Amino acid sequence: MINNIDRLIKEIICGGAKSSGKTEKTDRGSVCMPGQELLVKEIMDRGLCSSCGMCVGLCPYIKTAGDRVRAIYPCGIEEGACYGVCPKTSLDISEMDMFVHGREREDHALGIYSGIYYARATARADGAQYGGITTALIGLALREGLISSAILTGGDIMNPRPVLAATPGEVNSCAGSKYTGVPTLLELNRAAGRGLTGIGLVGRPCQVAAVRKLQRGKLPPERTYSDRLVGLMLGLFCFWSLSSELYGFLARETKGEEIIKMDIPLEGPGVLTKTGSRRWRVDEIRPFINKSCNYCFDSTSEWADLSVGSTEQDPGWNTLLVRSGQGRDLVELAADRGVLEIKDYPAGRLPVLRKAALNKKMRVLALAEKEPGNGGCPAIPDKYLREMNVQWGGINR
Ligand SMILES: Cc1cc2nc3c(=O)[nH]c(=O)nc-3n(C[C@H](O)[C@H](O)[C@H](O)COP(=O)(O)OP(=O)(O)OC[C@H]3O[C@@H](n4cnc5c(N)ncnc54)[C@H](O)[C@@H]3O)c2cc1C
């Protein structure tokens, strides 16, 4: 009896009949991928999980403990949904460009975008990281009914948590960067379970990629989500996230004082507490960088509708990349309503940003070459590799 119930759960959740384990085309045109066993072997056991949270809740046997995502029971399904949506498994960059943006990229540093700007919110939320445009844009989209709710990362630096925000006040309370890898996307599965659609989302590049894989239908045919589940994605710039071991370090260094804000500018990572501030050398927090970030090719959320980062010059402003038509519509609305102030991106800064992004990609390629067959590194077509090398050489000359 228990075995039967167990089998039934697996079939409902993963849509998973036993298979040859090979990738197969389904009649929906989507691709069934291998399941939990391979996810554990290729990604989790090798420390390559980025804690995006996408697989959590798709399966009752994948759970989180803080920022750790682990399989707690071997489901035995070879075509589970978990492998298909993982941003670290079988991701082809040009295929994703075509799926999301409908064309291949010309800029191999930043991906496909139609505009780059400096921007800031005219009314910054308390605790906003820089110019506060992420919070302001999500708040505007919610007020205008462009999204039904938003999946954000709330809590604080030492206790971040996934949040499904349904009011502008809840959106504002999630302002500020938490630099650990929070499995925020577990909320997406919960929201899907409740039948919500048109959800907005703010995520790291790996989280944006995971949602795009979900939208591409990398699920067994029985396990589908509404095409309208996610209505808008704002992706953050992210060169790496930190593991939760950071908390012990911060607690020791600040002697347990409440941390109001953390930032990682060029001068080195630092925190602001109620009584003062502390700054460290980047090498002091380097041991906490998540291993999966070393294999991440995307530091600017290339498949988001809008990408947001720092300016590295003025903490009162953000860098804003407009990538999709939907993203552009929202930015134009924000400018019309006086929600955002927008100015040209300084021409002299573009090579600096492009060089940082290309250098990161080159480091990933060098690592993947040293450790061939390593999961977690995306597939890059030869054409892209050739063009990227030329652009990188050009920018480093
Ligand atoms: C782990 C991490 C690494 C980053 N690295 C870089 C970098 O190398 N270079 C750079 O220019 N910018 C980086 N950023 C982005 C930067 O810190 C700001 O988030 C971004 O510029 C938006 O600023 P804002 O003023 O608009 O943010 P706000 O208006 O304050 O909004 C911040 C938003 O970030 C979301 N958020 C907070 N923490 C997380 C998290 N852990 N995961 C997902 N979403 C989160 C919140 O939900 C909120 O919606 C990083 C952010 C994170 C979370």
JSON list of C-alpha atoms and ligand atoms in Angstrom, two decimals, residues 128-135 152-153 174-180 182 202 204 207 236-241 308-310 318, ligand 1:
[
{"chain": "A", "resi": 128, "resn": "ALA", "atom": "CA", "xyz": [17.32, 50.08, -0.99]},
{"chain": "A", "resi": 129, "resn": "GLN", "atom": "CA", "xyz": [20.72, 48.88, -2.11]},
{"chain": "A", "resi": 130, "resn": "TYR", "atom": "CA", "xyz": [21.70, 51.62, -4.58]},
{"chain": "A", "resi": 131, "resn": "GLY", "atom": "CA", "xyz": [19.30, 53.69, -6.69]},
{"chain": "A", "resi": 132, "resn": "GLY", "atom": "CA", "xyz": [16.39, 51.49, -5.59]},
{"chain": "A", "resi": 133, "resn": "ILE", "atom": "CA", "xyz": [15.09, 50.99, -9.14]},
{"chain": "A", "resi": 134, "resn": "THR", "atom": "CA", "xyz": [14.43, 47.27, -8.67]},
{"chain": "A", "resi": 135, "resn": "THR", "atom": "CA", "xyz": [12.02, 47.87, -5.82]},
{"chain": "A", "resi": 152, "resn": "LEU", "atom": "CA", "xyz": [11.47, 38.54, -3.81]},
{"chain": "A", "resi": 153, "resn": "THR", "atom": "CA", "xyz": [14.16, 37.98, -1.23]},
{"chain": "A", "resi": 174, "resn": "CYS", "atom": "CA", "xyz": [12.37, 43.34, 0.57]},
{"chain": "A", "resi": 175, "resn": "ALA", "atom": "CA", "xyz": [14.66, 46.17, -0.57]},
{"chain": "A", "resi": 176, "resn": "GLY", "atom": "CA", "xyz": [18.40, 45.65, -0.13]},
{"chain": "A", "resi": 177, "resn": "SER", "atom": "CA", "xyz": [20.85, 42.97, -1.26]},
{"chain": "A", "resi": 178, "resn": "LYS", "atom": "CA", "xyz": [21.39, 39.83, 0.75]},
{"chain": "A", "resi": 179, "resn": "TYR", "atom": "CA", "xyz": [24.61, 38.38, -0.60]},
{"chain": "A", "resi": 180, "resn": "THR", "atom": "CA", "xyz": [23.99, 34.71, 0.13]},
{"chain": "A", "resi": 182, "resn": "VAL", "atom": "CA", "xyz": [18.82, 32.29, -1.12]},
{"chain": "A", "resi": 202, "resn": "VAL", "atom": "CA", "xyz": [13.62, 39.46, -8.94]},
{"chain": "A", "resi": 204, "resn": "ARG", "atom": "CA", "xyz": [20.10, 36.22, -9.58]},
{"chain": "A", "resi": 207, "resn": "GLN", "atom": "CA", "xyz": [17.35, 32.02, -11.03]},
{"chain": "A", "resi": 236, "resn": "LEU", "atom": "CA", "xyz": [20.35, 41.27, -10.87]},
{"chain": "A", "resi": 237, "resn": "PHE", "atom": "CA", "xyz": [23.98, 41.60, -11.86]},
{"chain": "A", "resi": 238, "resn": "CYS", "atom": "CA", "xyz": [25.78, 38.94, -9.84]},
{"chain": "A", "resi": 239, "resn": "PHE", "atom": "CA", "xyz": [29.41, 37.89, -10.20]},
{"chain": "A", "resi": 240, "resn": "TRP", "atom": "CA", "xyz": [29.07, 35.55, -7.24]},
{"chain": "A", "resi": 241, "resn": "SER", "atom": "CA", "xyz": [26.96, 34.81, -4.20]},
{"chain": "A", "resi": 308, "resn": "VAL", "atom": "CA", "xyz": [19.95, 45.81, -12.75]},
{"chain": "A", "resi": 309, "resn": "GLY", "atom": "CA", "xyz": [23.34, 46.32, -11.15]},
{"chain": "A", "resi": 310, "resn": "SER", "atom": "CA", "xyz": [25.51, 48.90, -9.44]},
{"chain": "A", "resi": 318, "resn": "ASN", "atom": "CA", "xyz": [21.91, 51.80, -10.79]},
{"chain": "B", "resi": 1, "resn": "LIG", "atom": "C1", "xyz": [24.18, 37.71, -4.42]},
{"chain": "B", "resi": 1, "resn": "LIG", "atom": "C2", "xyz": [24.24, 39.04, -5.13]},
{"chain": "B", "resi": 1, "resn": "LIG", "atom": "C3", "xyz": [25.40, 39.40, -5.81]},
{"chain": "B", "resi": 1, "resn": "LIG", "atom": "C4", "xyz": [25.45, 40.61, -6.52]},
{"chain": "B", "resi": 1, "resn": "LIG", "atom": "N1", "xyz": [26.58, 40.95, -7.19]},
{"chain": "B", "resi": 1, "resn": "LIG", "atom": "C5", "xyz": [26.64, 42.09, -7.91]},
{"chain": "B", "resi": 1, "resn": "LIG", "atom": "C6", "xyz": [27.79, 42.44, -8.65]},
{"chain": "B", "resi": 1, "resn": "LIG", "atom": "O1", "xyz": [28.78, 41.70, -8.66]},
{"chain": "B", "resi": 1, "resn": "LIG", "atom": "N2", "xyz": [27.79, 43.61, -9.35]},
{"chain": "B", "resi": 1, "resn": "LIG", "atom": "C7", "xyz": [26.70, 44.45, -9.36]},
{"chain": "B", "resi": 1, "resn": "LIG", "atom": "O2", "xyz": [26.75, 45.50, -10.01]},
{"chain": "B", "resi": 1, "resn": "LIG", "atom": "N3", "xyz": [25.59, 44.13, -8.67]},
{"chain": "B", "resi": 1, "resn": "LIG", "atom": "C8", "xyz": [25.53, 42.98, -7.95]},
{"chain": "B", "resi": 1, "resn": "LIG", "atom": "N4", "xyz": [24.39, 42.65, -7.27]},
{"chain": "B", "resi": 1, "resn": "LIG", "atom": "C9", "xyz": [23.19, 43.48, -7.44]},
{"chain": "B", "resi": 1, "resn": "LIG", "atom": "C10", "xyz": [23.13, 44.66, -6.49]},
{"chain": "B", "resi": 1, "resn": "LIG", "atom": "O3", "xyz": [23.56, 44.27, -5.21]},
{"chain": "B", "resi": 1, "resn": "LIG", "atom": "C11", "xyz": [21.71, 45.20, -6.41]},
{"chain": "B", "resi": 1, "resn": "LIG", "atom": "O4", "xyz": [20.83, 44.15, -6.05]},
{"chain": "B", "resi": 1, "resn": "LIG", "atom": "C12", "xyz": [21.19, 45.76, -7.71]},
{"chain": "B", "resi": 1, "resn": "LIG", "atom": "O5", "xyz": [22.06, 46.73, -8.20]},
{"chain": "B", "resi": 1, "resn": "LIG", "atom": "C13", "xyz": [19.80, 46.37, -7.51]},
{"chain": "B", "resi": 1, "resn": "LIG", "atom": "O6", "xyz": [19.94, 47.53, -6.76]},
{"chain": "B", "resi": 1, "resn": "LIG", "atom": "P1", "xyz": [18.66, 48.33, -6.30]},
{"chain": "B", "resi": 1, "resn": "LIG", "atom": "O7", "xyz": [19.10, 49.55, -5.57]},
{"chain": "B", "resi": 1, "resn": "LIG", "atom": "O8", "xyz": [17.75, 48.51, -7.45]},
{"chain": "B", "resi": 1, "resn": "LIG", "atom": "O9", "xyz": [18.04, 47.28, -5.28]},
{"chain": "B", "resi": 1, "resn": "LIG", "atom": "P2", "xyz": [16.76, 47.31, -4.35]},
{"chain": "B", "resi": 1, "resn": "LIG", "atom": "O10", "xyz": [15.72, 48.25, -4.86]},
{"chain": "B", "resi": 1, "resn": "LIG", "atom": "O11", "xyz": [17.23, 47.45, -2.96]},
{"chain": "B", "resi": 1, "resn": "LIG", "atom": "O12", "xyz": [16.19, 45.83, -4.58]},
{"chain": "B", "resi": 1, "resn": "LIG", "atom": "C14", "xyz": [16.95, 44.72, -4.25]},
{"chain": "B", "resi": 1, "resn": "LIG", "atom": "C15", "xyz": [16.23, 43.51, -4.79]},
{"chain": "B", "resi": 1, "resn": "LIG", "atom": "O13", "xyz": [17.13, 42.42, -4.72]},
{"chain": "B", "resi": 1, "resn": "LIG", "atom": "C16", "xyz": [16.42, 41.27, -4.30]},
{"chain": "B", "resi": 1, "resn": "LIG", "atom": "N5", "xyz": [17.39, 40.43, -3.61]},
{"chain": "B", "resi": 1, "resn": "LIG", "atom": "C17", "xyz": [18.07, 40.70, -2.48]},
{"chain": "B", "resi": 1, "resn": "LIG", "atom": "N6", "xyz": [18.89, 39.70, -2.17]},
{"chain": "B", "resi": 1, "resn": "LIG", "atom": "C18", "xyz": [18.73, 38.76, -3.11]},
{"chain": "B", "resi": 1, "resn": "LIG", "atom": "C19", "xyz": [19.29, 37.47, -3.33]},
{"chain": "B", "resi": 1, "resn": "LIG", "atom": "N7", "xyz": [20.21, 36.93, -2.51]},
{"chain": "B", "resi": 1, "resn": "LIG", "atom": "N8", "xyz": [18.88, 36.75, -4.39]},
{"chain": "B", "resi": 1, "resn": "LIG", "atom": "C20", "xyz": [17.93, 37.27, -5.24]},
{"chain": "B", "resi": 1, "resn": "LIG", "atom": "N9", "xyz": [17.37, 38.49, -5.08]},
{"chain": "B", "resi": 1, "resn": "LIG", "atom": "C21", "xyz": [17.78, 39.22, -4.04]},
{"chain": "B", "resi": 1, "resn": "LIG", "atom": "C22", "xyz": [15.32, 41.76, -3.40]},
{"chain": "B", "resi": 1, "resn": "LIG", "atom": "O14", "xyz": [14.20, 40.91, -3.51]},
{"chain": "B", "resi": 1, "resn": "LIG", "atom": "C23", "xyz": [15.00, 43.14, -4.01]},
{"chain": "B", "resi": 1, "resn": "LIG", "atom": "O15", "xyz": [13.92, 43.01, -4.90]},
{"chain": "B", "resi": 1, "resn": "LIG", "atom": "C24", "xyz": [24.32, 41.47, -6.53]},
{"chain": "B", "resi": 1, "resn": "LIG", "atom": "C25", "xyz": [23.16, 41.11, -5.83]},
{"chain": "B", "resi": 1, "resn": "LIG", "atom": "C26", "xyz": [23.11, 39.90, -5.14]},
{"chain": "B", "resi": 1, "resn": "LIG", "atom": "C27", "xyz": [21.85, 39.53, -4.42]}
]
